[in-house]
Coordinates of C-alpha atoms in Angstrom, one line a residue:
Chain A
M1 CA -0.5 -10.9 39.0
F2 CA 3.1 -11.3 40.1
D3 CA 2.3 -13.1 43.3
I4 CA 4.8 -16.0 43.4
D5 CA 2.5 -18.1 45.6
R6 CA -0.3 -17.8 43.1
W7 CA 1.9 -18.9 40.3
G8 CA 3.0 -21.8 42.5
E9 CA -0.6 -22.8 43.0
I10 CA -1.2 -22.7 39.2
F11 CA 1.9 -24.7 38.3
E12 CA 1.0 -27.2 40.8
S13 CA -2.5 -27.6 39.5
I14 CA -1.2 -27.9 36.0
K15 CA 1.5 -30.3 37.0
N16 CA -1.0 -32.5 38.7
N17 CA -3.5 -32.5 35.9
K18 CA -1.3 -33.0 32.9
L19 CA -3.8 -34.7 30.6
R20 CA -6.4 -32.0 31.2
T21 CA -3.9 -29.3 30.5
V22 CA -2.6 -31.0 27.3
L23 CA -6.2 -31.5 26.0
S24 CA -7.1 -27.9 26.6
G25 CA -3.9 -26.6 25.2
F26 CA -4.2 -28.7 22.1
T27 CA -7.2 -26.7 20.7
I28 CA -5.4 -23.4 21.0
A29 CA -2.1 -24.8 19.7
F30 CA -3.9 -26.1 16.7
A31 CA -5.8 -22.9 16.1
I32 CA -2.6 -20.8 16.2
L33 CA -0.7 -23.4 14.1
L34 CA -3.4 -23.0 11.4
F35 CA -3.3 -19.2 11.7
T36 CA 0.5 -19.2 11.4
L37 CA 0.5 -21.5 8.4
L38 CA -2.2 -19.4 6.6
F39 CA -0.4 -16.2 7.4
G40 CA 3.0 -17.6 6.3
I41 CA 1.5 -18.9 3.0
G42 CA -0.1 -15.5 2.5
N43 CA 3.3 -13.9 3.0
G44 CA 4.7 -16.4 0.5
L45 CA 2.2 -15.3 -2.1
K46 CA 3.0 -11.7 -1.4
N47 CA 6.7 -12.5 -1.8
T48 CA 6.0 -14.0 -5.2
F49 CA 4.1 -10.8 -6.3
E50 CA 6.9 -8.7 -5.1
K51 CA 9.5 -10.8 -6.9
E52 CA 7.6 -10.3 -10.2
F53 CA 8.1 -6.6 -9.8
A54 CA 11.6 -7.0 -8.4
G55 CA 13.2 -6.6 -11.8
D56 CA 13.2 -2.9 -11.2
S57 CA 12.7 -0.6 -8.3
M58 CA 9.1 -0.4 -7.1
L59 CA 9.5 3.4 -7.3
S60 CA 10.4 3.5 -11.0
I61 CA 9.2 6.0 -13.5
Y62 CA 10.4 6.0 -17.1
I63 CA 10.1 8.9 -19.6
R64 CA 10.4 8.1 -23.3
S65 CA 9.6 10.2 -26.4
G66 CA 8.1 9.5 -29.8
Q67 CA 6.3 11.3 -32.6
T68 CA 3.4 13.7 -32.1
T69 CA 0.0 12.6 -33.3
I70 CA -1.9 15.8 -32.9
P71 CA -1.1 19.2 -34.5
Y72 CA -0.5 21.8 -31.8
K73 CA 0.4 25.5 -31.7
G74 CA 1.0 25.6 -35.5
L75 CA 3.2 22.5 -35.5
Q76 CA 2.2 19.6 -37.6
S77 CA 1.6 16.1 -36.3
G78 CA 4.2 13.4 -37.0
R79 CA 7.0 15.6 -35.6
K80 CA 9.7 13.7 -33.8
V81 CA 10.2 14.8 -30.2
Q82 CA 13.7 14.5 -28.9
L83 CA 14.6 14.5 -25.2
K84 CA 17.8 16.5 -24.5
N85 CA 20.2 17.3 -21.7
D86 CA 18.3 20.4 -20.8
D87 CA 15.3 18.3 -20.0
Y88 CA 17.4 16.7 -17.3
R89 CA 18.1 20.1 -15.8
F90 CA 14.5 21.1 -16.2
L91 CA 13.2 18.0 -14.4
L92 CA 15.8 18.5 -11.6
D93 CA 14.8 22.2 -11.2
E94 CA 11.1 21.4 -11.2
F95 CA 10.8 18.2 -9.3
D96 CA 13.9 17.8 -7.1
D97 CA 12.0 17.2 -3.9
K98 CA 9.7 14.5 -5.6
M99 CA 12.6 12.4 -6.9
Q100 CA 15.0 10.1 -5.2
S101 CA 17.2 9.8 -8.3
I102 CA 17.1 10.6 -11.9
S103 CA 19.3 9.4 -14.7
P104 CA 19.3 10.0 -18.5
R105 CA 19.9 7.0 -20.7
I106 CA 21.1 6.2 -24.2
Q107 CA 20.7 2.6 -25.2
K108 CA 22.3 0.9 -28.3
S109 CA 23.3 -2.5 -29.5
V110 CA 27.0 -3.1 -29.5
K111 CA 29.3 -6.0 -30.5
A112 CA 31.5 -6.9 -27.6
V113 CA 34.8 -8.6 -28.3
Y114 CA 37.2 -10.1 -25.8
K115 CA 40.0 -12.2 -27.1
G116 CA 38.3 -14.9 -29.3
E117 CA 34.9 -14.5 -27.7
Q118 CA 32.3 -12.1 -29.1
N119 CA 28.6 -11.3 -28.7
V120 CA 26.0 -8.6 -29.2
Y121 CA 24.7 -6.8 -26.1
Q122 CA 22.7 -3.7 -25.2
L123 CA 25.0 -0.9 -24.1
R124 CA 23.3 1.6 -21.7
A125 CA 24.9 4.9 -21.1
V126 CA 23.6 6.1 -17.7
Y127 CA 24.3 8.0 -14.5
P128 CA 25.5 6.1 -11.3
S129 CA 22.0 6.3 -9.8
Y130 CA 20.7 4.0 -12.5
L131 CA 21.8 1.1 -10.3
T132 CA 19.0 1.7 -7.8
L133 CA 16.5 2.0 -10.6
E134 CA 17.3 -1.5 -11.8
S135 CA 17.5 -2.9 -8.2
A136 CA 20.8 -4.3 -9.4
K137 CA 23.5 -5.4 -7.0
V138 CA 27.3 -5.0 -7.5
E139 CA 28.9 -8.4 -7.3
S140 CA 32.5 -7.4 -7.8
G141 CA 34.4 -4.2 -8.3
R142 CA 32.1 -1.1 -8.4
F143 CA 29.4 0.5 -10.5
L144 CA 30.0 3.8 -12.4
N145 CA 30.7 6.9 -10.3
M146 CA 30.6 10.7 -10.8
F147 CA 34.4 10.8 -11.6
D148 CA 33.8 8.4 -14.5
L149 CA 31.2 10.8 -15.8
K150 CA 33.3 14.0 -15.3
G151 CA 36.3 12.4 -16.9
R152 CA 34.3 10.7 -19.6
S153 CA 36.3 7.6 -18.8
K154 CA 36.1 4.6 -21.0
V155 CA 35.0 2.2 -18.3
I156 CA 32.1 -0.2 -18.1
A157 CA 30.1 -2.3 -15.6
I158 CA 28.9 -5.6 -17.0
G159 CA 26.1 -7.9 -16.1
R160 CA 26.9 -11.3 -14.5
L161 CA 26.0 -13.1 -17.7
V162 CA 28.1 -10.9 -19.9
E163 CA 31.1 -11.9 -17.8
K164 CA 30.1 -15.6 -18.0
D165 CA 29.7 -15.4 -21.8
L166 CA 33.0 -13.7 -22.5
F167 CA 35.2 -14.8 -19.7
G168 CA 33.8 -18.1 -18.6
Q169 CA 34.9 -18.8 -15.1
L170 CA 37.5 -16.1 -15.1
S171 CA 37.1 -12.6 -13.6
A172 CA 36.4 -9.8 -16.0
L173 CA 37.6 -7.2 -13.5
G174 CA 40.3 -4.9 -14.9
K175 CA 40.1 -6.5 -18.4
E176 CA 39.6 -4.5 -21.5
I177 CA 36.6 -5.3 -23.7
N178 CA 36.2 -3.9 -27.2
L179 CA 32.8 -2.4 -27.9
G180 CA 32.2 -1.4 -31.5
G181 CA 35.9 -0.7 -32.0
I182 CA 36.6 1.2 -28.8
S183 CA 38.3 -0.4 -25.8
Y184 CA 36.6 -0.2 -22.4
K185 CA 38.0 -1.3 -19.0
V186 CA 35.7 -3.4 -16.9
I187 CA 35.4 -1.8 -13.4
G188 CA 32.7 -4.0 -12.0
T189 CA 30.1 -6.7 -12.5
F190 CA 26.5 -6.8 -11.2
S191 CA 23.6 -9.2 -10.7
D192 CA 20.0 -8.2 -11.2
P193 CA 16.9 -9.9 -9.7
G194 CA 15.0 -9.0 -12.9
G195 CA 16.3 -12.0 -14.7
D196 CA 18.6 -13.0 -17.6
N197 CA 18.0 -10.0 -19.9
D198 CA 18.8 -7.6 -17.1
E199 CA 22.0 -9.4 -16.5
R200 CA 23.2 -9.0 -20.1
Y201 CA 23.4 -5.2 -20.0
I202 CA 26.6 -3.3 -20.2
Y203 CA 26.7 0.1 -18.5
A204 CA 28.9 2.9 -19.5
P205 CA 29.2 6.5 -18.3
F206 CA 26.5 8.6 -20.0
T207 CA 28.9 11.5 -20.9
T208 CA 31.4 9.1 -22.5
I209 CA 28.9 7.5 -24.8
Q210 CA 27.1 10.8 -25.6
R211 CA 30.4 12.3 -26.7
L212 CA 31.7 9.2 -28.6
Y213 CA 28.5 8.4 -30.5
G214 CA 27.3 11.5 -32.4
N215 CA 28.5 14.1 -30.0
T216 CA 25.0 15.6 -29.5
D217 CA 23.0 16.5 -26.4
E218 CA 20.3 14.0 -27.2
V219 CA 18.9 11.7 -24.5
G220 CA 17.1 8.4 -25.2
A221 CA 15.1 8.2 -22.0
F222 CA 15.0 9.2 -18.4
G223 CA 14.8 6.8 -15.5
I224 CA 13.5 8.2 -12.3
T225 CA 12.9 6.7 -8.9
Y226 CA 10.4 8.8 -7.0
N227 CA 10.8 9.9 -3.4
P228 CA 9.8 6.9 -1.2
K229 CA 7.9 9.3 1.1
L230 CA 5.3 9.8 -1.6
S231 CA 2.2 7.6 -1.4
V232 CA 1.1 5.7 -4.5
D233 CA -1.5 8.4 -5.2
E234 CA 1.0 11.2 -4.7
A235 CA 3.4 9.4 -7.0
L236 CA 0.8 9.1 -9.7
A237 CA -0.1 12.7 -9.4
F238 CA 3.6 13.6 -9.6
S239 CA 4.0 11.8 -12.9
D240 CA 0.9 13.4 -14.3
V241 CA 2.2 16.9 -13.5
M242 CA 5.6 15.9 -14.9
E243 CA 3.9 14.8 -18.2
K244 CA 2.0 18.0 -18.4
K245 CA 5.0 20.2 -17.9
L246 CA 7.2 18.2 -20.3
K247 CA 4.5 18.4 -23.0
E248 CA 4.2 22.2 -22.5
K249 CA 8.0 22.5 -22.8
H250 CA 8.1 20.6 -26.0
S251 CA 5.0 22.2 -27.4
I252 CA 3.0 19.0 -27.5
S253 CA -0.8 18.9 -27.2
P254 CA -1.9 17.8 -23.7
K255 CA -4.0 15.1 -25.4
D256 CA -1.1 13.6 -27.3
Q257 CA -0.6 10.1 -26.1
S258 CA 2.6 9.1 -27.9
A259 CA 4.9 12.1 -28.1
I260 CA 5.9 11.8 -24.4
R261 CA 5.2 8.6 -22.7
I262 CA 5.6 8.2 -18.9
D263 CA 5.6 4.7 -17.4
N264 CA 4.9 4.8 -13.7
Y265 CA 5.3 1.5 -11.8
A266 CA 3.2 3.0 -9.0
E267 CA 0.2 2.1 -11.1
G268 CA 1.0 -1.6 -11.1
N269 CA 2.0 -1.4 -7.5
K270 CA -1.4 0.0 -6.6
Q271 CA -3.1 -3.0 -8.1
V272 CA -0.8 -5.5 -6.5
S273 CA -1.2 -3.9 -3.1
M274 CA -5.0 -3.8 -3.5
M275 CA -4.9 -7.5 -4.2
M276 CA -2.6 -8.2 -1.2
L277 CA -4.9 -6.2 1.0
V278 CA -7.8 -8.3 0.0
L279 CA -5.8 -11.5 0.5
N280 CA -4.7 -10.3 3.9
I281 CA -8.3 -9.5 4.9
I282 CA -9.3 -13.0 3.9
I283 CA -6.4 -14.6 5.9
F284 CA -7.2 -12.3 8.8
F285 CA -10.9 -13.5 8.9
I286 CA -10.0 -17.1 8.6
G287 CA -7.4 -16.8 11.3
I288 CA -9.7 -15.0 13.6
G289 CA -12.3 -17.6 12.9
T290 CA -10.0 -20.5 13.9
L291 CA -8.9 -18.5 17.0
I292 CA -12.5 -18.0 18.1
A293 CA -13.1 -21.7 17.6
G294 CA -10.0 -22.3 19.8
I295 CA -11.3 -19.9 22.4
I296 CA -14.6 -21.6 22.6
G297 CA -12.9 -24.9 22.9
I298 CA -10.7 -23.8 25.8
S299 CA -13.7 -22.1 27.4
N300 CA -15.5 -25.4 27.2
I301 CA -12.7 -27.3 28.8
M302 CA -12.4 -24.6 31.5
V303 CA -16.1 -25.0 32.3
Y304 CA -15.4 -28.7 32.7
I305 CA -12.3 -28.1 34.8
V306 CA -14.4 -25.9 37.1
K307 CA -17.0 -28.6 37.4
E308 CA -14.4 -31.2 38.1
R309 CA -12.8 -29.0 40.7
T310 CA -16.0 -27.9 42.4
K311 CA -15.2 -29.8 45.6
E312 CA -11.6 -28.5 45.7
L313 CA -12.9 -24.9 45.1
G314 CA -15.5 -25.4 47.8
I315 CA -12.7 -26.5 50.2
R316 CA -10.7 -23.5 49.3
K317 CA -13.6 -21.2 50.0
A318 CA -14.3 -22.9 53.3
L319 CA -10.7 -22.3 54.2
G320 CA -11.0 -18.6 53.4
A321 CA -10.5 -18.2 49.7
T322 CA -12.3 -15.0 48.5
P323 CA -14.2 -15.1 45.2
K324 CA -11.6 -12.8 43.8
S325 CA -8.8 -15.2 44.5
I326 CA -10.8 -18.0 42.9
I327 CA -11.4 -15.9 39.8
A328 CA -7.7 -14.9 39.6
M329 CA -6.7 -18.5 40.0
I330 CA -8.9 -19.9 37.2
L331 CA -8.3 -16.9 34.9
M332 CA -4.5 -17.1 35.3
E333 CA -4.5 -20.8 34.7
S334 CA -6.5 -20.3 31.5
I335 CA -4.3 -17.5 30.3
F336 CA -1.2 -19.5 31.1
I337 CA -2.4 -22.5 29.2
T338 CA -3.6 -20.5 26.3
A339 CA -0.5 -18.4 26.0
L340 CA 1.9 -21.4 26.4
S341 CA 0.1 -23.7 24.0
G342 CA -0.5 -20.9 21.6
Y343 CA 3.2 -20.2 21.6
V344 CA 3.9 -23.9 20.9
G345 CA 1.5 -23.7 17.9
L346 CA 3.3 -20.6 16.7
L347 CA 6.6 -22.3 17.1
I348 CA 5.5 -25.4 15.2
G349 CA 3.9 -23.3 12.5
S350 CA 7.0 -21.2 11.9
T351 CA 9.2 -24.2 12.0
I352 CA 7.0 -25.9 9.3
L353 CA 7.2 -22.7 7.2
K354 CA 10.9 -22.6 7.6
L355 CA 11.2 -26.2 6.5
L356 CA 8.9 -25.6 3.5
G357 CA 11.2 -22.8 2.5
D358 CA 11.0 -22.4 -1.3
S359 CA 9.7 -25.9 -2.0
L360 CA 6.3 -24.5 -2.9
E361 CA 7.6 -22.0 -5.4
K362 CA 5.8 -23.5 -8.3
Y363 CA 2.5 -22.8 -6.5
F364 CA 3.4 -19.1 -6.3
I365 CA 4.5 -19.4 -2.7
L366 CA 7.9 -18.0 -2.1
N367 CA 9.7 -18.1 1.2
P368 CA 6.6 -18.3 3.4
S369 CA 7.3 -16.8 6.9
V370 CA 5.9 -14.8 9.7
N371 CA 7.6 -11.7 11.1
S372 CA 8.1 -10.6 14.6
G373 CA 5.3 -8.1 14.5
V374 CA 2.9 -11.0 13.9
V375 CA 4.4 -13.0 16.7
I376 CA 4.0 -10.1 19.2
G377 CA 0.5 -9.4 17.9
A378 CA -0.4 -13.1 18.3
T379 CA 1.0 -13.2 21.9
I380 CA -1.2 -10.3 22.8
M381 CA -4.1 -11.9 21.1
L382 CA -3.5 -15.1 23.1
I383 CA -3.5 -13.3 26.4
I384 CA -6.8 -11.7 25.5
A385 CA -8.1 -15.0 24.2
G386 CA -7.1 -16.7 27.5
T387 CA -8.9 -14.0 29.5
I388 CA -12.0 -14.4 27.4
A389 CA -11.9 -18.2 27.6
G390 CA -11.3 -18.2 31.3
Y391 CA -13.6 -15.4 32.4
L392 CA -17.1 -17.1 32.3
P393 CA -15.9 -20.4 33.9
A394 CA -14.0 -18.4 36.6
K395 CA -17.1 -16.3 37.3
K396 CA -19.0 -19.6 37.7
A397 CA -16.3 -21.0 40.0
A398 CA -16.5 -18.0 42.2
K399 CA -20.2 -18.6 42.6
I400 CA -19.8 -22.1 44.0
K401 CA -21.4 -22.4 47.3
P402 CA -19.2 -24.3 49.8
I403 CA -22.1 -26.2 51.3
V404 CA -23.1 -27.5 47.9
A405 CA -19.6 -28.3 46.9
L406 CA -18.8 -30.1 50.2
R407 CA -22.0 -32.1 50.4
D408 CA -21.2 -35.7 50.5
D409 CA -22.7 -37.6 47.6
Chain B
M1 CA -18.1 -17.1 71.6
I2 CA -21.2 -18.2 69.7
K3 CA -24.6 -16.7 70.5
I4 CA -27.7 -17.7 68.6
E5 CA -31.1 -16.3 69.3
K6 CA -34.4 -17.3 67.7
L7 CA -32.7 -18.6 64.6
H8 CA -34.9 -19.7 61.7
K9 CA -34.0 -21.2 58.4
S10 CA -36.1 -22.6 55.6
Y11 CA -35.3 -23.9 52.2
P12 CA -37.5 -23.6 49.2
I13 CA -39.0 -26.8 47.7
G14 CA -40.3 -26.4 44.2
K15 CA -41.9 -23.0 43.5
K16 CA -44.2 -22.4 46.5
D17 CA -43.4 -24.7 49.4
F18 CA -40.7 -24.2 52.0
L19 CA -39.0 -26.7 54.2
H20 CA -38.7 -25.1 57.6
V21 CA -35.5 -26.7 58.9
L22 CA -34.6 -24.6 61.9
K23 CA -37.6 -23.4 64.0
G24 CA -36.2 -20.9 66.5
I25 CA -32.9 -22.1 67.9
D26 CA -31.4 -20.4 71.0
L27 CA -27.9 -21.5 71.7
H28 CA -25.0 -19.9 73.6
I29 CA -21.5 -21.4 73.5
K30 CA -18.9 -19.8 75.6
E31 CA -15.2 -19.7 74.8
G32 CA -13.4 -22.9 75.5
E33 CA -16.4 -25.1 75.5
F34 CA -16.5 -28.6 74.0
V35 CA -20.1 -29.0 72.6
S36 CA -21.7 -31.6 70.5
I37 CA -24.9 -31.3 68.6
M38 CA -26.8 -34.6 68.3
G39 CA -29.8 -35.5 66.3
S40 CA -30.9 -37.9 63.6
S41 CA -30.7 -37.0 60.0
G42 CA -33.2 -34.3 59.1
S43 CA -33.1 -32.8 62.5
G44 CA -31.4 -29.7 61.2
K45 CA -28.0 -30.2 62.7
S46 CA -26.0 -29.8 59.5
T47 CA -28.0 -26.7 58.6
L48 CA -27.1 -25.3 62.0
L49 CA -23.4 -26.0 61.4
N50 CA -23.5 -24.4 58.0
I51 CA -25.0 -21.3 59.4
V52 CA -22.5 -21.2 62.4
G53 CA -19.7 -21.9 59.9
L54 CA -20.8 -18.9 57.6
L55 CA -21.3 -21.3 54.8
D56 CA -25.0 -20.5 54.7
E57 CA -27.2 -17.6 55.8
H58 CA -30.0 -17.6 58.3
D59 CA -33.4 -16.1 57.6
E60 CA -34.5 -14.8 60.9
G61 CA -33.1 -14.3 64.4
S62 CA -29.6 -13.2 65.2
Y63 CA -26.1 -14.8 65.3
Y64 CA -23.1 -13.4 67.0
L65 CA -19.7 -14.8 66.3
N66 CA -17.0 -13.6 68.7
K67 CA -19.3 -10.7 69.6
Q68 CA -19.7 -9.7 66.0
K69 CA -23.2 -9.7 64.6
I70 CA -23.4 -11.7 61.4
E71 CA -25.8 -10.2 58.9
R72 CA -25.8 -9.4 55.2
L73 CA -22.4 -10.9 54.6
D74 CA -21.1 -10.8 51.1
E75 CA -18.9 -13.7 50.0
K76 CA -15.7 -11.8 50.5
K77 CA -16.5 -10.8 54.1
A78 CA -17.7 -14.4 54.9
A79 CA -14.5 -15.8 53.4
I80 CA -12.3 -13.5 55.5
L81 CA -14.3 -14.2 58.7
R82 CA -14.1 -18.0 58.0
N83 CA -10.4 -17.7 57.6
K84 CA -9.9 -15.7 60.7
F85 CA -12.3 -17.3 63.2
L86 CA -13.2 -20.8 62.0
G87 CA -11.5 -24.1 61.5
F88 CA -13.4 -26.8 59.7
V89 CA -13.2 -30.6 60.0
F90 CA -15.4 -32.6 57.7
Q91 CA -16.7 -36.2 57.6
S92 CA -15.0 -36.9 54.3
F93 CA -11.8 -35.1 55.3
N94 CA -11.9 -32.8 52.2
L95 CA -8.2 -32.7 51.7
I96 CA -7.0 -31.5 48.3
S97 CA -5.9 -34.7 46.6
Y98 CA -3.0 -33.4 44.7
K99 CA -1.4 -31.6 47.6
T100 CA 0.8 -33.1 50.2
A101 CA -0.2 -33.2 53.9
L102 CA 2.0 -30.2 54.6
E103 CA 0.5 -28.2 51.7
N104 CA -3.0 -29.0 52.7
V105 CA -2.3 -27.8 56.3
A106 CA -0.6 -24.7 55.0
L107 CA -3.5 -23.7 52.7
P108 CA -5.5 -21.5 55.2
L109 CA -2.3 -19.6 55.9
Y110 CA -1.9 -18.9 52.2
Y111 CA -5.4 -17.3 52.1
K112 CA -4.4 -15.4 55.3
G113 CA -1.5 -13.9 53.4
V114 CA 1.3 -15.5 55.4
S115 CA 4.7 -15.7 53.8
R116 CA 5.8 -19.0 52.2
K117 CA 8.5 -19.8 54.7
E118 CA 6.3 -19.1 57.7
R119 CA 3.5 -21.2 56.3
Q120 CA 5.8 -24.2 55.9
E121 CA 7.1 -23.8 59.5
T122 CA 3.7 -23.3 61.1
A123 CA 2.1 -26.1 59.1
L124 CA 4.9 -28.5 60.1
K125 CA 4.4 -27.5 63.8
Y126 CA 0.8 -28.4 63.6
L127 CA 1.4 -31.6 61.8
D128 CA 3.8 -32.5 64.6
K129 CA 1.1 -31.7 67.1
V130 CA -1.2 -34.3 65.5
G131 CA 1.7 -36.7 65.3
L132 CA 2.1 -36.7 61.6
K133 CA 5.4 -34.8 61.1
D134 CA 6.9 -37.8 59.3
W135 CA 4.0 -37.9 56.8
A136 CA 4.4 -34.2 55.8
K137 CA 5.4 -35.0 52.2
H138 CA 2.8 -37.7 51.6
L139 CA -0.3 -37.2 49.5
P140 CA -3.7 -37.8 51.1
N141 CA -4.2 -41.2 49.2
E142 CA -1.1 -42.5 51.0
L143 CA -2.6 -41.9 54.4
S144 CA -5.1 -43.9 56.4
G145 CA -8.6 -42.5 57.3
G146 CA -7.5 -41.6 60.8
Q147 CA -4.3 -39.9 59.5
K148 CA -6.3 -38.0 56.9
Q149 CA -8.7 -36.7 59.6
R150 CA -5.7 -35.7 61.8
V151 CA -4.3 -33.8 58.8
A152 CA -7.7 -32.1 58.5
I153 CA -7.6 -31.2 62.2
A154 CA -4.1 -29.8 61.8
R155 CA -5.5 -27.7 58.9
A156 CA -8.4 -26.5 61.0
L157 CA -6.1 -25.4 63.7
V158 CA -3.3 -23.9 61.7
A159 CA -4.7 -20.4 61.2
N160 CA -5.3 -20.2 65.0
P161 CA -9.1 -19.9 64.8
K162 CA -11.5 -19.1 67.6
V163 CA -13.8 -22.1 67.0
V164 CA -13.2 -25.5 65.5
L165 CA -16.3 -26.8 63.7
A166 CA -16.4 -30.6 63.2
D167 CA -19.1 -32.1 61.0
E168 CA -19.3 -35.8 61.8
P169 CA -15.6 -36.0 62.2
T170 CA -15.7 -39.7 63.0
G171 CA -18.4 -40.7 60.6
A172 CA -16.0 -42.4 58.2
L173 CA -13.7 -43.9 60.8
D174 CA -13.7 -47.2 62.7
S175 CA -14.0 -47.3 66.5
T176 CA -10.2 -47.2 67.2
T177 CA -9.5 -44.3 65.0
T178 CA -12.6 -42.6 66.3
D179 CA -11.2 -42.7 69.8
S180 CA -7.9 -41.3 68.7
V181 CA -9.6 -38.5 66.8
M182 CA -11.8 -37.7 69.8
E183 CA -8.8 -37.7 72.1
L184 CA -7.1 -35.3 69.8
L185 CA -10.1 -33.0 69.8
T186 CA -10.3 -33.2 73.6
A187 CA -6.6 -32.3 73.8
I188 CA -7.2 -29.3 71.6
N189 CA -10.1 -28.3 73.9
D190 CA -7.9 -28.7 76.9
E191 CA -5.6 -26.1 75.4
G192 CA -8.6 -23.6 75.5
M193 CA -10.0 -24.0 71.9
T194 CA -13.8 -23.9 71.5
V195 CA -14.8 -27.1 69.8
F196 CA -18.2 -27.7 68.2
V197 CA -18.9 -31.2 67.0
I198 CA -21.9 -32.5 65.1
T199 CA -22.5 -36.2 65.4
H200 CA -25.2 -38.9 65.6
E201 CA -23.1 -41.3 67.7
Q202 CA -23.8 -41.3 71.4
E203 CA -20.3 -42.6 72.3
V204 CA -18.8 -39.6 70.4
A205 CA -21.1 -37.1 72.1
D206 CA -20.3 -38.6 75.5
Q207 CA -16.7 -37.6 75.1
T208 CA -17.7 -33.9 74.8
D209 CA -18.6 -31.7 77.8
R210 CA -22.1 -30.7 76.7
I211 CA -24.7 -32.3 74.4
V212 CA -27.3 -30.3 72.6
T213 CA -30.0 -32.5 71.0
L214 CA -31.9 -31.3 68.0
K215 CA -35.1 -32.8 66.7
D216 CA -37.2 -31.4 63.9
G217 CA -35.5 -28.1 64.0
I218 CA -35.8 -27.3 67.7
I219 CA -33.5 -28.0 70.7
I220 CA -35.1 -30.8 72.8
S221 CA -32.3 -31.1 75.4
D222 CA -29.1 -29.4 76.4
E223 CA -27.2 -31.3 79.0
I224 CA -23.8 -31.3 80.7
T225 CA -22.2 -34.8 80.4
E226 CA -20.4 -36.7 83.1
K227 CA -17.1 -35.6 81.7
G228 CA -18.3 -32.1 81.4
K229 CA -19.2 -31.9 85.0
K230 CA -15.6 -32.2 85.9
T231 CA -14.4 -29.3 83.7
R232 CA -14.0 -25.7 84.7
H233 CA -16.9 -24.3 82.7
Y234 CA -19.6 -26.1 84.6
V235 CA -18.3 -26.3 88.2

């Protein structure tokens, strides 16, 4: 395999038969090009799906409460169920290992005033971990931290669009905004892939708001991200258990659908990943199909090459070439042409995908691309393909009888 | 060097018939001889050369090459023996068209497993011997017929074989180049190489030491030529 002389022979034979090499390479290059484009477009579709869900973490679970609809344990229906601070501790005690983060939340509308500008926004009182839940990204300054919560500081992190509304082009960092009559200092701004609404939130420390508004231990909702190690099915099982325990704790009938509502994004994820799986399978089969066509094409050309080189191979055999060395020569030539031209196809394909970029976004194709795993896989495929394509012709070449090959016609 | 006893060979024609080409050949060629096989086409001389050259197998009888009995050879063994013992010269030269003269000459050494540098040096030495050192970098289509045949002779000699087998070596050449090629073969023979020529030209055969004439698959005559009578083998 690493015999330098044999490679020399192969390069020479390729160099001296350029047209033949280009023709045989073209089939494979084209097959790989198609495969790469298909794969890239498939990835683009996948990216679009993922973006649709990107507003929030894929691992999100939300818990909200409402009114009971079924009488249970002597309690009447229509009772309002209220989540409280002790539910936070309860969830932490019961499910710490299943959760990546948990944050209580109180949400209310507030009027925000800065100098002459004013607007109504949703104020969310949360824990620092809420940032991951929203998949939001800090753009300037920082998000809330535990010291803000401990000290019940009057600080806020505002969405990019809140800053734009109230401050125009200026930075909001360090400025004081008046929310419903109380002054808060802006400690940071954030962006959110979820869109405009998500970028118009104002976040304040949970403890501050709970104390300032009503001074109770009431919680509006809980936002949880589940442990990424859990599979989708495990995550769904986790939220089912959580629902059951919470209902038990609040004396709610297990059949009550509205008193405690748990929203698990895993459910949606499961459907999307099913769809992506099907899409991937389709792409895989189309890709394999094109590749097989390419292999047959190159095999055809190798048969022709062997035919064309019958005389040369006969001479080589008369001079002492063993059948093994003839097979190795043809096979390695085939593998080399296949791998090289396949790589050219891959390169052209990924360049096209790069050039396309986001220009196909309106067709639900976002950032189509192939990753390095696919490239490595395709390379291995190509070497196997080259072997398959070259094997039969090489076998045929080895069977050439020198007397037949050298007969003068 | 070559010892053939009661050699038979037939080829199938259609499903039932056989063409009996060689009908019991007995031939003994000693080391250093310069022998020609004569015969019209269809006499079986090419078949004999193919068998001697390990390019084809015989049906009956026995064949010893360099005291080694040749039987049931698989392709690999035949290839190794060809590389080791035999050098071929063909009527149509059979040079590889996309290789230079030097590369063509060096090819048998490649299959012998000789290092690249040594191959180049040895090949150049043999090209020099046939007077074509200056043409080493030329492709076959840049050479004349006589030059091509001399390249082929250099290639036949390069692996230092025991026997040079020449199949109508002058068949595609004019009379001047024919003479120079025969002179070259004679010079090689003078150095001790066994040379085995197949031809249908009397003038060519006359320049060898011994003429074996085939007709219809049997040897009809086996004579020492005038030239042969002067050489050491037949004194």
